[in-house]
mmCIF file of N, CA and C in Angstrom:
data_model
loop_
_atom_site.group_PDB
_atom_site.id
_atom_site.type_symbol
_atom_site.label_atom_id
_atom_site.label_comp_id
_atom_site.label_asym_id
_atom_site.label_seq_id
_atom_site.Cartn_x
_atom_site.Cartn_y
_atom_site.Cartn_z
ATOM 1 N N MET G 17 -7.099 3.517 0.980
ATOM 2 C CA MET G 17 -6.284 4.056 -0.067
ATOM 3 C C MET G 17 -5.237 3.038 -0.515
ATOM 4 N N LEU G 18 -4.613 2.364 0.436
ATOM 5 C CA LEU G 18 -3.615 1.362 0.067
ATOM 6 C C LEU G 18 -4.233 0.221 -0.733
ATOM 7 N N GLU G 19 -5.472 -0.108 -0.439
ATOM 8 C CA GLU G 19 -6.147 -1.170 -1.204
ATOM 9 C C GLU G 19 -6.379 -0.736 -2.650
ATOM 10 N N ARG G 20 -6.667 0.539 -2.886
ATOM 11 C CA ARG G 20 -6.831 1.029 -4.265
ATOM 12 C C ARG G 20 -5.512 0.909 -5.023
ATOM 13 N N VAL G 21 -4.432 1.312 -4.393
ATOM 14 C CA VAL G 21 -3.119 1.199 -5.031
ATOM 15 C C VAL G 21 -2.798 -0.269 -5.275
ATOM 16 N N ARG G 22 -3.100 -1.089 -4.306
ATOM 17 C CA ARG G 22 -2.834 -2.529 -4.404
ATOM 18 C C ARG G 22 -3.597 -3.184 -5.554
ATOM 19 N N ALA G 23 -4.752 -2.648 -5.897
ATOM 20 C CA ALA G 23 -5.522 -3.177 -7.027
ATOM 21 C C ALA G 23 -4.791 -2.916 -8.347
ATOM 22 N N ARG G 24 -4.008 -1.842 -8.387
ATOM 23 C CA ARG G 24 -3.259 -1.499 -9.601
ATOM 24 C C ARG G 24 -1.851 -2.097 -9.603
ATOM 25 N N ILE G 25 -1.237 -2.143 -8.431
ATOM 26 C CA ILE G 25 0.129 -2.652 -8.297
ATOM 27 C C ILE G 25 0.130 -3.646 -7.140
ATOM 28 N N PRO G 26 0.102 -4.922 -7.423
ATOM 29 C CA PRO G 26 0.063 -5.905 -6.337
ATOM 30 C C PRO G 26 1.300 -5.798 -5.434
ATOM 31 N N PHE G 27 1.072 -5.809 -4.141
ATOM 32 C CA PHE G 27 2.155 -5.809 -3.161
ATOM 33 C C PHE G 27 1.641 -6.425 -1.878
ATOM 34 N N GLU G 28 2.571 -6.903 -1.068
ATOM 35 C CA GLU G 28 2.209 -7.496 0.215
ATOM 36 C C GLU G 28 2.026 -6.382 1.232
ATOM 37 N N LEU G 29 0.902 -6.405 1.916
ATOM 38 C CA LEU G 29 0.600 -5.410 2.936
ATOM 39 C C LEU G 29 0.501 -6.119 4.279
ATOM 40 N N VAL G 30 1.318 -5.697 5.219
ATOM 41 C CA VAL G 30 1.297 -6.263 6.563
ATOM 42 C C VAL G 30 0.960 -5.138 7.525
ATOM 43 N N GLU G 31 -0.170 -5.267 8.206
ATOM 44 C CA GLU G 31 -0.559 -4.274 9.206
ATOM 45 C C GLU G 31 -0.144 -4.772 10.576
ATOM 46 N N GLU G 32 0.444 -3.877 11.365
ATOM 47 C CA GLU G 32 0.848 -4.241 12.717
ATOM 48 C C GLU G 32 0.326 -3.205 13.696
ATOM 49 N N ASP G 33 -0.131 -3.682 14.832
ATOM 50 C CA ASP G 33 -0.552 -2.805 15.920
ATOM 51 C C ASP G 33 0.691 -2.505 16.745
ATOM 52 N N ILE G 34 1.179 -1.275 16.688
ATOM 53 C CA ILE G 34 2.433 -0.959 17.369
ATOM 54 C C ILE G 34 2.331 -1.104 18.880
ATOM 55 N N ARG G 35 1.114 -1.115 19.409
ATOM 56 C CA ARG G 35 0.957 -1.291 20.861
ATOM 57 C C ARG G 35 1.380 -2.681 21.315
ATOM 58 N N ALA G 36 1.430 -3.628 20.378
ATOM 59 C CA ALA G 36 1.816 -5.002 20.711
ATOM 60 C C ALA G 36 3.331 -5.186 20.760
ATOM 61 N N SER G 37 4.074 -4.182 20.345
ATOM 62 C CA SER G 37 5.532 -4.292 20.306
ATOM 63 C C SER G 37 6.164 -3.058 20.943
ATOM 64 N N PRO G 38 6.816 -3.214 22.084
ATOM 65 C CA PRO G 38 7.479 -2.067 22.711
ATOM 66 C C PRO G 38 8.480 -1.375 21.782
ATOM 67 N N THR G 39 9.152 -2.152 20.949
ATOM 68 C CA THR G 39 10.127 -1.577 20.018
ATOM 69 C C THR G 39 9.442 -0.688 18.989
ATOM 70 N N LEU G 40 8.366 -1.200 18.376
ATOM 71 C CA LEU G 40 7.641 -0.403 17.387
ATOM 72 C C LEU G 40 6.974 0.805 18.032
ATOM 73 N N LEU G 41 6.427 0.615 19.215
ATOM 74 C CA LEU G 41 5.778 1.722 19.917
ATOM 75 C C LEU G 41 6.782 2.841 20.195
ATOM 76 N N ALA G 42 7.957 2.484 20.664
ATOM 77 C CA ALA G 42 8.983 3.495 20.944
ATOM 78 C C ALA G 42 9.434 4.206 19.666
ATOM 79 N N ALA G 43 9.530 3.464 18.583
ATOM 80 C CA ALA G 43 10.025 4.034 17.331
ATOM 81 C C ALA G 43 8.997 4.906 16.614
ATOM 82 N N TYR G 44 7.711 4.528 16.685
ATOM 83 C CA TYR G 44 6.717 5.180 15.828
ATOM 84 C C TYR G 44 5.523 5.771 16.561
ATOM 85 N N ARG G 45 5.580 5.881 17.854
ATOM 86 C CA ARG G 45 4.450 6.360 18.653
ATOM 87 C C ARG G 45 3.832 7.646 18.087
ATOM 88 N N TYR G 46 4.651 8.570 17.654
ATOM 89 C CA TYR G 46 4.159 9.870 17.186
ATOM 90 C C TYR G 46 4.140 9.980 15.665
ATOM 91 N N ASP G 47 4.282 8.873 14.994
ATOM 92 C CA ASP G 47 4.374 8.889 13.534
ATOM 93 C C ASP G 47 3.320 8.040 12.842
ATOM 94 N N ILE G 48 2.203 7.807 13.475
ATOM 95 C CA ILE G 48 1.164 6.947 12.914
ATOM 96 C C ILE G 48 0.339 7.735 11.902
ATOM 97 N N PRO G 49 -0.006 7.177 10.765
ATOM 98 C CA PRO G 49 0.462 5.879 10.287
ATOM 99 C C PRO G 49 1.887 5.993 9.748
ATOM 100 N N VAL G 50 2.535 4.867 9.700
ATOM 101 C CA VAL G 50 3.873 4.787 9.109
ATOM 102 C C VAL G 50 3.874 3.622 8.130
ATOM 103 N N VAL G 51 4.485 3.841 6.981
ATOM 104 C CA VAL G 51 4.629 2.778 5.988
ATOM 105 C C VAL G 51 6.117 2.513 5.834
ATOM 106 N N ILE G 52 6.483 1.274 6.066
ATOM 107 C CA ILE G 52 7.878 0.871 5.924
ATOM 108 C C ILE G 52 7.995 0.095 4.621
ATOM 109 N N PHE G 53 8.839 0.583 3.752
ATOM 110 C CA PHE G 53 9.029 -0.028 2.439
ATOM 111 C C PHE G 53 10.502 -0.364 2.293
ATOM 112 N N GLU G 54 10.787 -1.634 2.067
ATOM 113 C CA GLU G 54 12.162 -2.119 1.930
ATOM 114 C C GLU G 54 13.022 -1.695 3.114
ATOM 115 N N GLY G 55 12.446 -1.767 4.321
ATOM 116 C CA GLY G 55 13.182 -1.478 5.539
ATOM 117 C C GLY G 55 13.310 -0.013 5.901
ATOM 118 N N ILE G 56 12.723 0.871 5.102
ATOM 119 C CA ILE G 56 12.817 2.313 5.332
ATOM 120 C C ILE G 56 11.438 2.856 5.677
ATOM 121 N N ALA G 57 11.357 3.648 6.742
ATOM 122 C CA ALA G 57 10.098 4.328 7.072
ATOM 123 C C ALA G 57 9.890 5.410 6.018
ATOM 124 N N THR G 58 9.221 5.038 4.947
ATOM 125 C CA THR G 58 9.114 5.875 3.761
ATOM 126 C C THR G 58 8.015 6.922 3.869
ATOM 127 N N PHE G 59 6.913 6.577 4.513
ATOM 128 C CA PHE G 59 5.800 7.513 4.677
ATOM 129 C C PHE G 59 5.394 7.556 6.136
ATOM 130 N N LYS G 60 5.174 8.765 6.642
ATOM 131 C CA LYS G 60 4.695 8.947 8.011
ATOM 132 C C LYS G 60 3.608 10.010 8.005
ATOM 133 N N HIS G 61 2.674 9.873 8.927
ATOM 134 C CA HIS G 61 1.613 10.848 9.178
ATOM 135 C C HIS G 61 0.545 10.872 8.087
ATOM 136 N N ARG G 62 0.923 11.193 6.880
ATOM 137 C CA ARG G 62 -0.048 11.263 5.779
ATOM 138 C C ARG G 62 0.474 10.472 4.595
ATOM 139 N N LEU G 63 -0.450 9.815 3.935
ATOM 140 C CA LEU G 63 -0.103 9.058 2.738
ATOM 141 C C LEU G 63 -0.812 9.691 1.558
ATOM 142 N N ARG G 64 -0.071 9.903 0.493
ATOM 143 C CA ARG G 64 -0.686 10.387 -0.740
ATOM 144 C C ARG G 64 -0.628 9.253 -1.750
ATOM 145 N N GLU G 65 -1.772 8.954 -2.294
ATOM 146 C CA GLU G 65 -1.908 7.800 -3.184
ATOM 147 C C GLU G 65 -0.880 7.812 -4.307
ATOM 148 N N GLU G 66 -0.700 8.958 -4.946
ATOM 149 C CA GLU G 66 0.227 9.019 -6.078
ATOM 150 C C GLU G 66 1.680 8.797 -5.635
ATOM 151 N N GLU G 67 2.040 9.238 -4.432
ATOM 152 C CA GLU G 67 3.402 9.019 -3.935
ATOM 153 C C GLU G 67 3.642 7.549 -3.584
ATOM 154 N N VAL G 68 2.643 6.909 -3.008
ATOM 155 C CA VAL G 68 2.768 5.483 -2.687
ATOM 156 C C VAL G 68 2.924 4.685 -3.976
ATOM 157 N N GLU G 69 2.106 4.998 -4.966
ATOM 158 C CA GLU G 69 2.176 4.284 -6.241
ATOM 159 C C GLU G 69 3.538 4.497 -6.906
ATOM 160 N N GLU G 70 4.031 5.720 -6.892
ATOM 161 C CA GLU G 70 5.339 6.013 -7.483
ATOM 162 C C GLU G 70 6.447 5.236 -6.768
ATOM 163 N N CYS G 71 6.382 5.186 -5.465
ATOM 164 C CA CYS G 71 7.365 4.457 -4.664
ATOM 165 C C CYS G 71 7.360 2.974 -5.028
ATOM 166 N N LEU G 72 6.186 2.393 -5.149
ATOM 167 C CA LEU G 72 6.074 0.977 -5.501
ATOM 168 C C LEU G 72 6.593 0.710 -6.907
ATOM 169 N N ARG G 73 6.289 1.590 -7.825
ATOM 170 C CA ARG G 73 6.765 1.407 -9.201
ATOM 171 C C ARG G 73 8.289 1.494 -9.275
ATOM 172 N N ARG G 74 8.870 2.444 -8.560
ATOM 173 C CA ARG G 74 10.335 2.556 -8.544
ATOM 174 C C ARG G 74 10.956 1.319 -7.913
ATOM 175 N N GLY G 75 10.358 0.843 -6.834
ATOM 176 C CA GLY G 75 10.875 -0.351 -6.170
ATOM 177 C C GLY G 75 10.802 -1.569 -7.065
ATOM 178 N N ALA G 76 9.711 -1.705 -7.806
ATOM 179 C CA ALA G 76 9.531 -2.849 -8.703
ATOM 180 C C ALA G 76 10.515 -2.800 -9.864
ATOM 181 N N SER G 77 10.936 -1.590 -10.246
ATOM 182 C CA SER G 77 11.859 -1.463 -11.374
ATOM 183 C C SER G 77 13.314 -1.540 -10.938
ATOM 184 N N GLY G 78 13.537 -1.662 -9.617
ATOM 185 C CA GLY G 78 14.902 -1.744 -9.117
ATOM 186 C C GLY G 78 15.538 -0.395 -8.869
ATOM 187 N N THR G 79 14.786 0.680 -9.042
ATOM 188 C CA THR G 79 15.288 2.022 -8.787
ATOM 189 C C THR G 79 15.349 2.249 -7.293
ATOM 190 N N HIS G 80 16.387 2.916 -6.822
ATOM 191 C CA HIS G 80 16.506 3.216 -5.391
ATOM 192 C C HIS G 80 15.289 4.011 -4.939
ATOM 193 N N VAL G 81 14.748 3.619 -3.810
ATOM 194 C CA VAL G 81 13.585 4.307 -3.257
ATOM 195 C C VAL G 81 14.054 5.178 -2.106
ATOM 196 N N ALA G 82 13.908 6.476 -2.271
ATOM 197 C CA ALA G 82 14.272 7.424 -1.216
ATOM 198 C C ALA G 82 13.018 7.830 -0.473
ATOM 199 N N GLU G 83 13.189 8.517 0.630
ATOM 200 C CA GLU G 83 12.038 8.985 1.382
ATOM 201 C C GLU G 83 11.264 9.997 0.557
ATOM 202 N N SER G 84 9.973 10.003 0.767
ATOM 203 C CA SER G 84 9.088 10.931 0.089
ATOM 204 C C SER G 84 9.333 12.345 0.587
ATOM 205 N N LYS G 85 9.041 13.327 -0.247
ATOM 206 C CA LYS G 85 9.164 14.724 0.149
ATOM 207 C C LYS G 85 8.341 14.970 1.403
ATOM 208 N N GLY G 86 8.950 15.612 2.373
ATOM 209 C CA GLY G 86 8.227 15.940 3.595
ATOM 210 C C GLY G 86 7.998 14.767 4.517
ATOM 211 N N GLN G 87 8.625 13.655 4.271
ATOM 212 C CA GLN G 87 8.386 12.458 5.068
ATOM 213 C C GLN G 87 9.676 11.985 5.717
ATOM 214 N N GLY G 88 10.270 12.742 6.575
ATOM 215 C CA GLY G 88 11.531 12.355 7.207
ATOM 216 C C GLY G 88 11.382 11.191 8.153
ATOM 217 N N LYS G 89 12.509 10.634 8.542
ATOM 218 C CA LYS G 89 12.504 9.512 9.494
ATOM 219 C C LYS G 89 12.177 9.987 10.869
#
C-alpha cells in the first residue's frame, strides 16, 4: 500500500526491524506496524491509504501534521 502512495507522492521510506533495536522494540512492540512521520508515530496498527496520502500532502505543503483519527501514540 505504501508503494502505491509512493508512486503518486514520492517520499523516502525506511523500513526497520524493531527486533534489532531494544529501544524501538520497547516503544512499539504492541503497535506494529507503526509509521513515523516527521518524528511523530502518526499511524499504528492499521494504515489507510487515503489517510497516509493526506498526511503526506499536508506535510509537503508545510501544514502541521497531527495524528490520524484513532491513531494515538
